[in-house]
Amino acid sequence: EVIQYIYGKYGRERAALAATVICYRGRSAVRDVAKALGLPLDQVDQLSDVFARGWGDSTAGERLREQGFDPDNPVIRRILKLTHELLGMPRHLSQHVGGFVISDASLSEMVPVENAAMPDRTVIQWEKDDLDYMRMLKVDCLALGMLTCLRKCFGLLESEHGVVKTIATIATADKDDEKTYAMIQRADTVGVFQIESRAQMAMLPRHRPANFYDLVIQVAIVRPGPIQGDMVHPYLQRRQDPGAVTYPSEALRAVLERTLGVPIFQEQVMQIAMIAADFSAGEADSLRRAMAAWKRKGGLGPFHERLVGRMVEKGYEPDYAERIFRQIEGFGEYGFPESHAAGFALLAYISSWIKRHHPDAFLAGLLNSQPMGFYAPAQLVRDAREHGVEVLAVDVRHSAAESTLVPAAASVVSADAANHRGAGPAAPSGLGEGEPLSAVRLGFDRVGG
């Protein structure tokens, strides 16, 4: 919906998605080489499995033998040699998930344009780095399935319960709901935006988010940047023991105070470079660009010498400077700016609030917005039943295309059960003490669930 809105507003002559160059990695390279050299498909699959855990390490020969291959066989040696040459080379052109180039003139006068596979979409043949080099602006339009889910949840609440809610009203009137945060702290977050993965669920009981900014950090901290930079455990330790909060220098206190002395966000890393390593604004921006591109192109080497060297010269511990650089490499995988994390945290809280107080509408909204998230419809249904939601099978006499809310067989459910995970049919509706919990009637579109 969002992407087609952009095309409709600006026209396909002036708006197009950017490209993404997909490059060869171990599995894709060895599969294409083995196919080209005539290996049967079952052996292609076996070779692919051999290098699924990495390429070129000391155990490669042993893993080949385990799969029945002779590393000294001329064909296998040729496959390995050609595969190694292909690593990192472009394989095919794909389209960016939401990166638009929008122009005031016809795009075809400036860049090569092609039709996308999907109707009514146009893609330019340049990727982000090409656009940066040509000084063309790319605008990322993030289209999230959870926004569709929330819209459908709000519609069900209004039509079936007479409850009028929006993202704005929940974010203001219901922003500090203790029951919602208690549910989050228990990692009872199946179906919730951003904090439903196994890694996030493992972190929630340790971090115990109790307010909105805690959620902002929660969204950002389970990322390669903070993890690779060894920032997660120090943050959790300082959260549990405020006396352990220290700052590498008084100059960095203003940058790091809101995250207990531990850098978590992209902006903080850039500010550290400017304050602790005397980077200019231009150098910091070059660092930001290098952070995003280093996996494909390298180029962080010169920054290591400048950043670590200057920090040590100014009296910072070498270990701390090296940790900052490792975190920069991690951000190349994907690190959150603080504003991005705040936007995601808002949706995480809104979806958590609806799950806690209206689990019936939450399930119906999720089922009507598939595919999305980590969980299959059957898992979402099972979780909702554990929270007291009655789920009725598809019925040719009563079901609509989408899942709907209907009166439940048990007309009143006590709200005192505190919505504990696994509480069974006595779990509360969350609609208020003594209020009814609707049943969810599965729709024909979700028969597979």
PDB file of N, CA and C in Angstrom, residues 303-366:
ATOM      1  N   PHE A 303      39.965   4.056   9.292  1.00  0.00           N
ATOM      2  CA  PHE A 303      39.265   4.603  10.446  1.00  0.00           C
ATOM      3  C   PHE A 303      39.744   3.949  11.742  1.00  0.00           C
ATOM      4  N   HIS A 304      40.162   2.689  11.663  1.00  0.00           N
ATOM      5  CA  HIS A 304      40.683   2.025  12.865  1.00  0.00           C
ATOM      6  C   HIS A 304      41.889   2.778  13.401  1.00  0.00           C
ATOM      7  N   GLU A 305      42.810   3.083  12.514  1.00  0.00           N
ATOM      8  CA  GLU A 305      44.023   3.779  12.950  1.00  0.00           C
ATOM      9  C   GLU A 305      43.689   5.162  13.495  1.00  0.00           C
ATOM     10  N   ARG A 306      42.796   5.862  12.792  1.00  0.00           N
ATOM     11  CA  ARG A 306      42.459   7.219  13.228  1.00  0.00           C
ATOM     12  C   ARG A 306      41.694   7.220  14.542  1.00  0.00           C
ATOM     13  N   LEU A 307      40.654   6.346  14.617  1.00  0.00           N
ATOM     14  CA  LEU A 307      39.791   6.355  15.799  1.00  0.00           C
ATOM     15  C   LEU A 307      40.529   5.845  17.031  1.00  0.00           C
ATOM     16  N   VAL A 308      41.061   4.624  16.935  1.00  0.00           N
ATOM     17  CA  VAL A 308      41.727   4.019  18.084  1.00  0.00           C
ATOM     18  C   VAL A 308      42.976   4.816  18.462  1.00  0.00           C
ATOM     19  N   GLY A 309      43.755   5.188  17.463  1.00  0.00           N
ATOM     20  CA  GLY A 309      44.985   5.928  17.743  1.00  0.00           C
ATOM     21  C   GLY A 309      44.724   7.251  18.436  1.00  0.00           C
ATOM     22  N   ARG A 310      43.757   8.001  17.941  1.00  0.00           N
ATOM     23  CA  ARG A 310      43.466   9.306  18.541  1.00  0.00           C
ATOM     24  C   ARG A 310      42.878   9.153  19.940  1.00  0.00           C
ATOM     25  N   MET A 311      42.026   8.141  20.135  1.00  0.00           N
ATOM     26  CA  MET A 311      41.441   7.944  21.465  1.00  0.00           C
ATOM     27  C   MET A 311      42.518   7.599  22.489  1.00  0.00           C
ATOM     28  N   VAL A 312      43.454   6.739  22.091  1.00  0.00           N
ATOM     29  CA  VAL A 312      44.539   6.379  23.011  1.00  0.00           C
ATOM     30  C   VAL A 312      45.412   7.598  23.303  1.00  0.00           C
ATOM     31  N   GLU A 313      45.672   8.393  22.278  1.00  0.00           N
ATOM     32  CA  GLU A 313      46.464   9.611  22.477  1.00  0.00           C
ATOM     33  C   GLU A 313      45.804  10.560  23.484  1.00  0.00           C
ATOM     34  N   LYS A 314      44.476  10.574  23.502  1.00  0.00           N
ATOM     35  CA  LYS A 314      43.762  11.478  24.398  1.00  0.00           C
ATOM     36  C   LYS A 314      43.519  10.852  25.778  1.00  0.00           C
ATOM     37  N   GLY A 315      44.084   9.673  26.025  1.00  0.00           N
ATOM     38  CA  GLY A 315      44.040   9.103  27.355  1.00  0.00           C
ATOM     39  C   GLY A 315      42.995   8.037  27.587  1.00  0.00           C
ATOM     40  N   TYR A 316      42.290   7.592  26.532  1.00  0.00           N
ATOM     41  CA  TYR A 316      41.292   6.534  26.699  1.00  0.00           C
ATOM     42  C   TYR A 316      41.988   5.177  26.696  1.00  0.00           C
ATOM     43  N   GLU A 317      41.393   4.222  27.424  1.00  0.00           N
ATOM     44  CA  GLU A 317      41.962   2.883  27.496  1.00  0.00           C
ATOM     45  C   GLU A 317      41.937   2.217  26.116  1.00  0.00           C
ATOM     46  N   PRO A 318      43.029   1.536  25.721  1.00  0.00           N
ATOM     47  CA  PRO A 318      43.038   0.861  24.415  1.00  0.00           C
ATOM     48  C   PRO A 318      41.899  -0.149  24.262  1.00  0.00           C
ATOM     49  N   ASP A 319      41.579  -0.888  25.351  1.00  0.00           N
ATOM     50  CA  ASP A 319      40.496  -1.867  25.262  1.00  0.00           C
ATOM     51  C   ASP A 319      39.173  -1.189  24.933  1.00  0.00           C
ATOM     52  N   TYR A 320      38.924  -0.035  25.551  1.00  0.00           N
ATOM     53  CA  TYR A 320      37.671   0.693  25.303  1.00  0.00           C
ATOM     54  C   TYR A 320      37.633   1.176  23.848  1.00  0.00           C
ATOM     55  N   ALA A 321      38.740   1.693  23.362  1.00  0.00           N
ATOM     56  CA  ALA A 321      38.794   2.168  21.976  1.00  0.00           C
ATOM     57  C   ALA A 321      38.562   1.022  20.995  1.00  0.00           C
ATOM     58  N   GLU A 322      39.141  -0.147  21.283  1.00  0.00           N
ATOM     59  CA  GLU A 322      38.937  -1.301  20.402  1.00  0.00           C
ATOM     60  C   GLU A 322      37.480  -1.763  20.436  1.00  0.00           C
ATOM     61  N   ARG A 323      36.837  -1.722  21.617  1.00  0.00           N
ATOM     62  CA  ARG A 323      35.430  -2.107  21.703  1.00  0.00           C
ATOM     63  C   ARG A 323      34.564  -1.174  20.875  1.00  0.00           C
ATOM     64  N   ILE A 324      34.864   0.122  20.901  1.00  0.00           N
ATOM     65  CA  ILE A 324      34.109   1.075  20.089  1.00  0.00           C
ATOM     66  C   ILE A 324      34.261   0.732  18.604  1.00  0.00           C
ATOM     67  N   PHE A 325      35.484   0.381  18.192  1.00  0.00           N
ATOM     68  CA  PHE A 325      35.686   0.052  16.777  1.00  0.00           C
ATOM     69  C   PHE A 325      34.955  -1.236  16.404  1.00  0.00           C
ATOM     70  N   ARG A 326      34.958  -2.237  17.292  1.00  0.00           N
ATOM     71  CA  ARG A 326      34.213  -3.478  16.999  1.00  0.00           C
ATOM     72  C   ARG A 326      32.734  -3.198  16.869  1.00  0.00           C
ATOM     73  N   GLN A 327      32.241  -2.257  17.669  1.00  0.00           N
ATOM     74  CA  GLN A 327      30.825  -1.922  17.567  1.00  0.00           C
ATOM     75  C   GLN A 327      30.534  -1.243  16.226  1.00  0.00           C
ATOM     76  N   ILE A 328      31.461  -0.428  15.761  1.00  0.00           N
ATOM     77  CA  ILE A 328      31.291   0.204  14.450  1.00  0.00           C
ATOM     78  C   ILE A 328      31.181  -0.869  13.366  1.00  0.00           C
ATOM     79  N   GLU A 329      32.018  -1.896  13.441  1.00  0.00           N
ATOM     80  CA  GLU A 329      31.912  -2.999  12.484  1.00  0.00           C
ATOM     81  C   GLU A 329      30.571  -3.691  12.601  1.00  0.00           C
ATOM     82  N   GLY A 330      30.083  -3.848  13.836  1.00  0.00           N
ATOM     83  CA  GLY A 330      28.772  -4.461  14.041  1.00  0.00           C
ATOM     84  C   GLY A 330      27.654  -3.634  13.443  1.00  0.00           C
ATOM     85  N   PHE A 331      27.772  -2.315  13.518  1.00  0.00           N
ATOM     86  CA  PHE A 331      26.751  -1.459  12.920  1.00  0.00           C
ATOM     87  C   PHE A 331      26.715  -1.630  11.408  1.00  0.00           C
ATOM     88  N   GLY A 332      27.816  -2.088  10.820  1.00  0.00           N
ATOM     89  CA  GLY A 332      27.784  -2.392   9.405  1.00  0.00           C
ATOM     90  C   GLY A 332      26.800  -3.501   9.103  1.00  0.00           C
ATOM     91  N   GLU A 333      26.633  -4.458  10.035  1.00  0.00           N
ATOM     92  CA  GLU A 333      25.611  -5.489   9.885  1.00  0.00           C
ATOM     93  C   GLU A 333      24.223  -4.875   9.971  1.00  0.00           C
ATOM     94  N   TYR A 334      23.984  -4.083  11.001  1.00  0.00           N
ATOM     95  CA  TYR A 334      22.768  -3.287  11.131  1.00  0.00           C
ATOM     96  C   TYR A 334      22.656  -2.722  12.529  1.00  0.00           C
ATOM     97  N   GLY A 335      22.848  -1.438  12.623  1.00  0.00           N
ATOM     98  CA  GLY A 335      22.712  -0.750  13.902  1.00  0.00           C
ATOM     99  C   GLY A 335      21.605   0.270  13.810  1.00  0.00           C
ATOM    100  N   PHE A 336      20.934   0.517  14.921  1.00  0.00           N
ATOM    101  CA  PHE A 336      19.800   1.423  14.915  1.00  0.00           C
ATOM    102  C   PHE A 336      20.222   2.848  15.252  1.00  0.00           C
ATOM    103  N   PRO A 337      19.788   3.835  14.462  1.00  0.00           N
ATOM    104  CA  PRO A 337      19.775   5.191  14.986  1.00  0.00           C
ATOM    105  C   PRO A 337      18.731   5.282  16.102  1.00  0.00           C
ATOM    106  N   GLU A 338      18.906   6.213  17.012  1.00  0.00           N
ATOM    107  CA  GLU A 338      17.999   6.327  18.157  1.00  0.00           C
ATOM    108  C   GLU A 338      16.575   6.654  17.712  1.00  0.00           C
ATOM    109  N   SER A 339      16.432   7.519  16.702  1.00  0.00           N
ATOM    110  CA  SER A 339      15.090   7.882  16.244  1.00  0.00           C
ATOM    111  C   SER A 339      14.367   6.676  15.653  1.00  0.00           C
ATOM    112  N   HIS A 340      15.103   5.827  14.927  1.00  0.00           N
ATOM    113  CA  HIS A 340      14.527   4.607  14.357  1.00  0.00           C
ATOM    114  C   HIS A 340      14.069   3.672  15.483  1.00  0.00           C
ATOM    115  N   ALA A 341      14.923   3.508  16.484  1.00  0.00           N
ATOM    116  CA  ALA A 341      14.565   2.639  17.609  1.00  0.00           C
ATOM    117  C   ALA A 341      13.336   3.170  18.338  1.00  0.00           C
ATOM    118  N   ALA A 342      13.223   4.503  18.472  1.00  0.00           N
ATOM    119  CA  ALA A 342      12.062   5.085  19.152  1.00  0.00           C
ATOM    120  C   ALA A 342      10.785   4.834  18.364  1.00  0.00           C
ATOM    121  N   GLY A 343      10.856   4.952  17.045  1.00  0.00           N
ATOM    122  CA  GLY A 343       9.677   4.673  16.226  1.00  0.00           C
ATOM    123  C   GLY A 343       9.244   3.224  16.343  1.00  0.00           C
ATOM    124  N   PHE A 344      10.211   2.293  16.323  1.00  0.00           N
ATOM    125  CA  PHE A 344       9.879   0.884  16.472  1.00  0.00           C
ATOM    126  C   PHE A 344       9.375   0.577  17.884  1.00  0.00           C
ATOM    127  N   ALA A 345       9.960   1.223  18.891  1.00  0.00           N
ATOM    128  CA  ALA A 345       9.528   0.981  20.269  1.00  0.00           C
ATOM    129  C   ALA A 345       8.083   1.407  20.471  1.00  0.00           C
ATOM    130  N   LEU A 346       7.677   2.475  19.798  1.00  0.00           N
ATOM    131  CA  LEU A 346       6.283   2.912  19.909  1.00  0.00           C
ATOM    132  C   LEU A 346       5.336   1.830  19.413  1.00  0.00           C
ATOM    133  N   LEU A 347       5.645   1.247  18.245  1.00  0.00           N
ATOM    134  CA  LEU A 347       4.784   0.180  17.726  1.00  0.00           C
ATOM    135  C   LEU A 347       4.869  -1.073  18.596  1.00  0.00           C
ATOM    136  N   ALA A 348       6.034  -1.332  19.189  1.00  0.00           N
ATOM    137  CA  ALA A 348       6.163  -2.469  20.099  1.00  0.00           C
ATOM    138  C   ALA A 348       5.240  -2.281  21.307  1.00  0.00           C
ATOM    139  N   TYR A 349       5.196  -1.063  21.837  1.00  0.00           N
ATOM    140  CA  TYR A 349       4.339  -0.813  23.003  1.00  0.00           C
ATOM    141  C   TYR A 349       2.861  -0.869  22.624  1.00  0.00           C
ATOM    142  N   ILE A 350       2.488  -0.261  21.501  1.00  0.00           N
ATOM    143  CA  ILE A 350       1.077  -0.260  21.097  1.00  0.00           C
ATOM    144  C   ILE A 350       0.584  -1.688  20.894  1.00  0.00           C
ATOM    145  N   SER A 351       1.373  -2.506  20.191  1.00  0.00           N
ATOM    146  CA  SER A 351       0.939  -3.891  19.952  1.00  0.00           C
ATOM    147  C   SER A 351       0.925  -4.687  21.255  1.00  0.00           C
ATOM    148  N   SER A 352       1.851  -4.388  22.178  1.00  0.00           N
ATOM    149  CA  SER A 352       1.836  -5.063  23.484  1.00  0.00           C
ATOM    150  C   SER A 352       0.583  -4.672  24.274  1.00  0.00           C
ATOM    151  N   TRP A 353       0.218  -3.410  24.230  1.00  0.00           N
ATOM    152  CA  TRP A 353      -0.963  -2.946  24.968  1.00  0.00           C
ATOM    153  C   TRP A 353      -2.225  -3.642  24.462  1.00  0.00           C
ATOM    154  N   ILE A 354      -2.352  -3.758  23.139  1.00  0.00           N
ATOM    155  CA  ILE A 354      -3.539  -4.420  22.590  1.00  0.00           C
ATOM    156  C   ILE A 354      -3.530  -5.899  22.949  1.00  0.00           C
ATOM    157  N   LYS A 355      -2.376  -6.542  22.867  1.00  0.00           N
ATOM    158  CA  LYS A 355      -2.310  -7.964  23.235  1.00  0.00           C
ATOM    159  C   LYS A 355      -2.707  -8.163  24.691  1.00  0.00           C
ATOM    160  N   ARG A 356      -2.284  -7.268  25.580  1.00  0.00           N
ATOM    161  CA  ARG A 356      -2.587  -7.408  27.001  1.00  0.00           C
ATOM    162  C   ARG A 356      -4.052  -7.137  27.303  1.00  0.00           C
ATOM    163  N   HIS A 357      -4.630  -6.118  26.700  1.00  0.00           N
ATOM    164  CA  HIS A 357      -5.979  -5.696  27.069  1.00  0.00           C
ATOM    165  C   HIS A 357      -7.067  -6.203  26.131  1.00  0.00           C
ATOM    166  N   HIS A 358      -6.711  -6.527  24.901  1.00  0.00           N
ATOM    167  CA  HIS A 358      -7.700  -7.014  23.936  1.00  0.00           C
ATOM    168  C   HIS A 358      -7.108  -8.163  23.127  1.00  0.00           C
ATOM    169  N   PRO A 359      -6.808  -9.287  23.772  1.00  0.00           N
ATOM    170  CA  PRO A 359      -6.160 -10.389  23.053  1.00  0.00           C
ATOM    171  C   PRO A 359      -7.012 -10.957  21.932  1.00  0.00           C
ATOM    172  N   ASP A 360      -8.333 -10.819  22.038  1.00  0.00           N
ATOM    173  CA  ASP A 360      -9.211 -11.318  20.973  1.00  0.00           C
ATOM    174  C   ASP A 360      -9.030 -10.499  19.694  1.00  0.00           C
ATOM    175  N   ALA A 361      -9.094  -9.168  19.822  1.00  0.00           N
ATOM    176  CA  ALA A 361      -8.906  -8.311  18.646  1.00  0.00           C
ATOM    177  C   ALA A 361      -7.482  -8.427  18.101  1.00  0.00           C
ATOM    178  N   PHE A 362      -6.514  -8.619  19.003  1.00  0.00           N
ATOM    179  CA  PHE A 362      -5.117  -8.735  18.578  1.00  0.00           C
ATOM    180  C   PHE A 362      -4.929  -9.966  17.699  1.00  0.00           C
ATOM    181  N   LEU A 363      -5.498 -11.099  18.115  1.00  0.00           N
ATOM    182  CA  LEU A 363      -5.380 -12.314  17.312  1.00  0.00           C
ATOM    183  C   LEU A 363      -6.049 -12.127  15.958  1.00  0.00           C
ATOM    184  N   ALA A 364      -7.265 -11.593  15.952  1.00  0.00           N
ATOM    185  CA  ALA A 364      -7.974 -11.415  14.686  1.00  0.00           C
ATOM    186  C   ALA A 364      -7.208 -10.476  13.764  1.00  0.00           C
ATOM    187  N   GLY A 365      -6.651  -9.390  14.333  1.00  0.00           N
ATOM    188  CA  GLY A 365      -5.876  -8.465  13.515  1.00  0.00           C
ATOM    189  C   GLY A 365      -4.642  -9.118  12.919  1.00  0.00           C
ATOM    190  N   LEU A 366      -3.939  -9.928  13.717  1.00  0.00           N
ATOM    191  CA  LEU A 366      -2.760 -10.633  13.213  1.00  0.00           C
ATOM    192  C   LEU A 366      -3.134 -11.613  12.103  1.00  0.00           C
TER     193      LEU A 366
END
